[in-house]
């Protein structure tokens, strides 16, 4: 039997979750006050994911960088891989919020988009 504690981050209450996987593969979550915490605990155990925010370089803009984020959470184990990819991305000014800079990351229906406008410099 494997088990682990997590803090639920779905709402500000921050319940302490205890998640354990039984021998038959079933997952048991305790400490959650609601169904969202149950889903969060199961996801953290089976496929932990995070929204990633970062910055990328901007060429010819009033500012040299802009901020970006993934539209949906990505697998936690691939965050460094995405950071390496973003280190190589440069966009040309002007760039505006919502502009896609990486499409279909890791073969999923998920993009990295700009979250701050940069005008031409
Ligand atoms: S289990 Fe429910 S009440 Fe507790 S932190 Fe998560 S979302 Fe909030």
Short mmCIF file of C-alpha atoms and ligand atoms in Angstrom, two decimals:
data_model
loop_
_atom_site.label_atom_id
_atom_site.label_comp_id
_atom_site.label_asym_id
_atom_site.label_seq_id
_atom_site.Cartn_x
_atom_site.Cartn_y
_atom_site.Cartn_z
CA UNK A 1 0.00 0.00 0.00
CA UNK A 2 1.34 3.44 -0.93
CA UNK A 3 0.16 6.66 0.61
CA UNK A 4 0.91 10.37 0.63
CA UNK A 5 -0.35 13.64 2.11
CA UNK A 6 -1.30 16.63 -0.03
CA UNK A 7 -2.74 20.05 0.65
CA UNK A 8 -5.77 20.69 -1.52
CA UNK A 9 -5.23 23.95 -3.42
CA UNK A 10 -8.61 24.06 -5.14
CA UNK A 11 -10.00 26.63 -2.66
CA UNK A 12 -8.52 28.81 0.12
CA UNK A 13 -9.58 26.42 2.92
CA UNK A 14 -6.60 24.19 2.01
CA UNK A 15 -7.76 20.86 3.45
CA UNK A 16 -5.05 18.33 4.33
CA UNK A 17 -5.68 15.31 2.14
CA UNK A 18 -4.45 11.83 2.80
CA UNK A 19 -4.36 9.69 -0.33
CA UNK A 20 -3.61 6.00 -0.39
CA UNK A 21 -3.63 3.37 -3.05
CA UNK A 22 -4.90 -0.02 -1.97
CA UNK A 23 -3.50 -3.32 -3.24
CA UNK A 24 -6.42 -3.68 -5.65
CA UNK A 25 -5.47 -0.33 -7.25
CA UNK A 26 -8.36 1.63 -5.77
CA UNK A 27 -7.53 5.11 -4.49
CA UNK A 28 -8.83 6.31 -1.15
CA UNK A 29 -8.91 10.02 -0.32
CA UNK A 30 -9.67 11.33 3.19
CA UNK A 31 -9.53 14.82 4.71
CA UNK A 32 -11.42 16.47 1.85
CA UNK A 33 -14.50 18.49 2.66
CA UNK A 34 -15.98 18.30 -0.81
CA UNK A 35 -16.02 16.41 -4.10
CA UNK A 36 -13.53 18.83 -5.69
CA UNK A 37 -10.99 17.81 -3.09
CA UNK A 38 -11.66 14.15 -3.85
CA UNK A 39 -10.99 14.76 -7.56
CA UNK A 40 -7.90 16.83 -6.75
CA UNK A 41 -6.50 14.08 -4.49
CA UNK A 42 -7.04 11.41 -7.15
CA UNK A 43 -5.46 13.59 -9.86
CA UNK A 44 -2.48 14.44 -7.66
CA UNK A 45 -1.93 10.73 -7.16
CA UNK A 46 -2.47 9.53 -10.73
CA UNK A 47 -1.50 12.46 -12.98
CA UNK A 48 -0.27 15.56 -11.12
CA UNK A 49 -0.44 18.63 -13.34
CA UNK A 50 0.34 22.31 -13.06
CA UNK A 51 -0.34 25.52 -14.98
CA UNK A 52 3.11 26.86 -15.89
CA UNK A 53 3.93 30.57 -16.06
CA UNK A 54 7.19 31.96 -17.38
CA UNK A 55 8.69 34.69 -19.56
CA UNK A 56 9.99 34.72 -23.13
CA UNK A 57 12.14 37.16 -25.07
CA UNK A 58 10.65 39.87 -27.30
CA UNK A 59 12.52 41.32 -30.29
CA UNK A 60 11.93 44.97 -31.21
CA UNK A 61 9.62 45.71 -28.30
CA UNK A 62 9.46 48.50 -25.74
CA UNK A 63 10.27 45.76 -23.22
CA UNK A 64 12.68 42.84 -23.83
CA UNK A 65 10.42 40.13 -22.37
CA UNK A 66 6.80 39.24 -21.94
CA UNK A 67 5.01 36.78 -19.67
CA UNK A 68 3.41 33.56 -20.88
CA UNK A 69 1.40 30.69 -19.43
CA UNK A 70 0.00 27.32 -20.41
CA UNK A 71 -3.72 27.41 -21.17
CA UNK A 72 -4.23 24.15 -19.25
CA UNK A 73 -2.14 22.31 -16.66
CA UNK A 74 0.71 20.13 -17.98
CA UNK A 75 2.14 16.96 -16.40
CA UNK A 76 4.26 18.02 -13.42
CA UNK A 77 7.13 15.81 -14.57
CA UNK A 78 7.47 17.78 -17.82
CA UNK A 79 7.72 21.30 -16.39
CA UNK A 80 11.53 21.51 -16.83
CA UNK A 81 11.20 20.26 -20.40
CA UNK A 82 8.72 23.04 -21.14
CA UNK A 83 10.99 25.62 -19.47
CA UNK A 84 13.83 24.52 -21.78
CA UNK A 85 11.53 24.92 -24.79
CA UNK A 86 10.47 28.39 -23.64
CA UNK A 87 14.09 29.47 -23.20
CA UNK A 88 14.47 29.11 -26.98
CA UNK A 89 11.29 31.01 -27.91
CA UNK A 90 11.47 34.63 -29.06
CA UNK A 91 8.57 36.63 -30.46
CA UNK A 92 8.56 39.82 -32.43
CA UNK A 93 6.81 42.93 -31.12
CA UNK A 94 4.03 43.81 -31.05
CA UNK A 95 2.64 40.86 -29.14
CA UNK A 96 -0.65 40.78 -27.35
CA UNK A 97 -2.41 38.79 -24.69
CA UNK A 98 -3.67 35.44 -25.96
CA UNK A 99 -1.14 35.14 -28.80
CA UNK A 100 -0.07 31.50 -29.12
CA UNK A 101 3.69 31.00 -28.85
CA UNK A 102 3.78 27.19 -28.56
CA UNK A 103 0.94 25.11 -29.98
CA UNK A 104 -0.19 21.61 -29.02
CA UNK A 105 2.45 21.16 -26.34
CA UNK A 106 3.36 17.53 -25.64
CA UNK A 107 0.83 16.41 -28.22
CA UNK A 108 -2.08 17.65 -26.13
CA UNK A 109 -4.78 20.19 -26.88
CA UNK A 110 -2.88 22.80 -24.89
CA UNK A 111 -0.91 25.90 -25.89
CA UNK A 112 1.43 28.44 -24.32
CA UNK A 113 0.03 31.96 -24.73
CA UNK A 114 1.21 35.50 -24.07
CA UNK A 115 -0.31 37.09 -20.95
CA UNK A 116 1.06 40.64 -21.28
CA UNK A 117 1.04 42.99 -24.27
CA UNK A 118 4.33 44.41 -25.53
CA UNK A 119 4.21 47.25 -28.05
CA UNK A 120 6.90 48.00 -30.65
CA UNK A 121 9.86 49.87 -29.25
S1 LIG B 1 -11.39 19.68 -0.25
FE1 LIG B 1 -12.93 21.13 -0.93
S2 LIG B 1 -13.14 22.52 0.81
FE2 LIG B 1 -11.20 21.44 1.10
S3 LIG B 1 -9.64 22.78 0.13
FE3 LIG B 1 -10.30 21.28 -1.41
S4 LIG B 1 -11.91 22.35 -2.54
FE4 LIG B 1 -11.65 23.44 -0.60
#
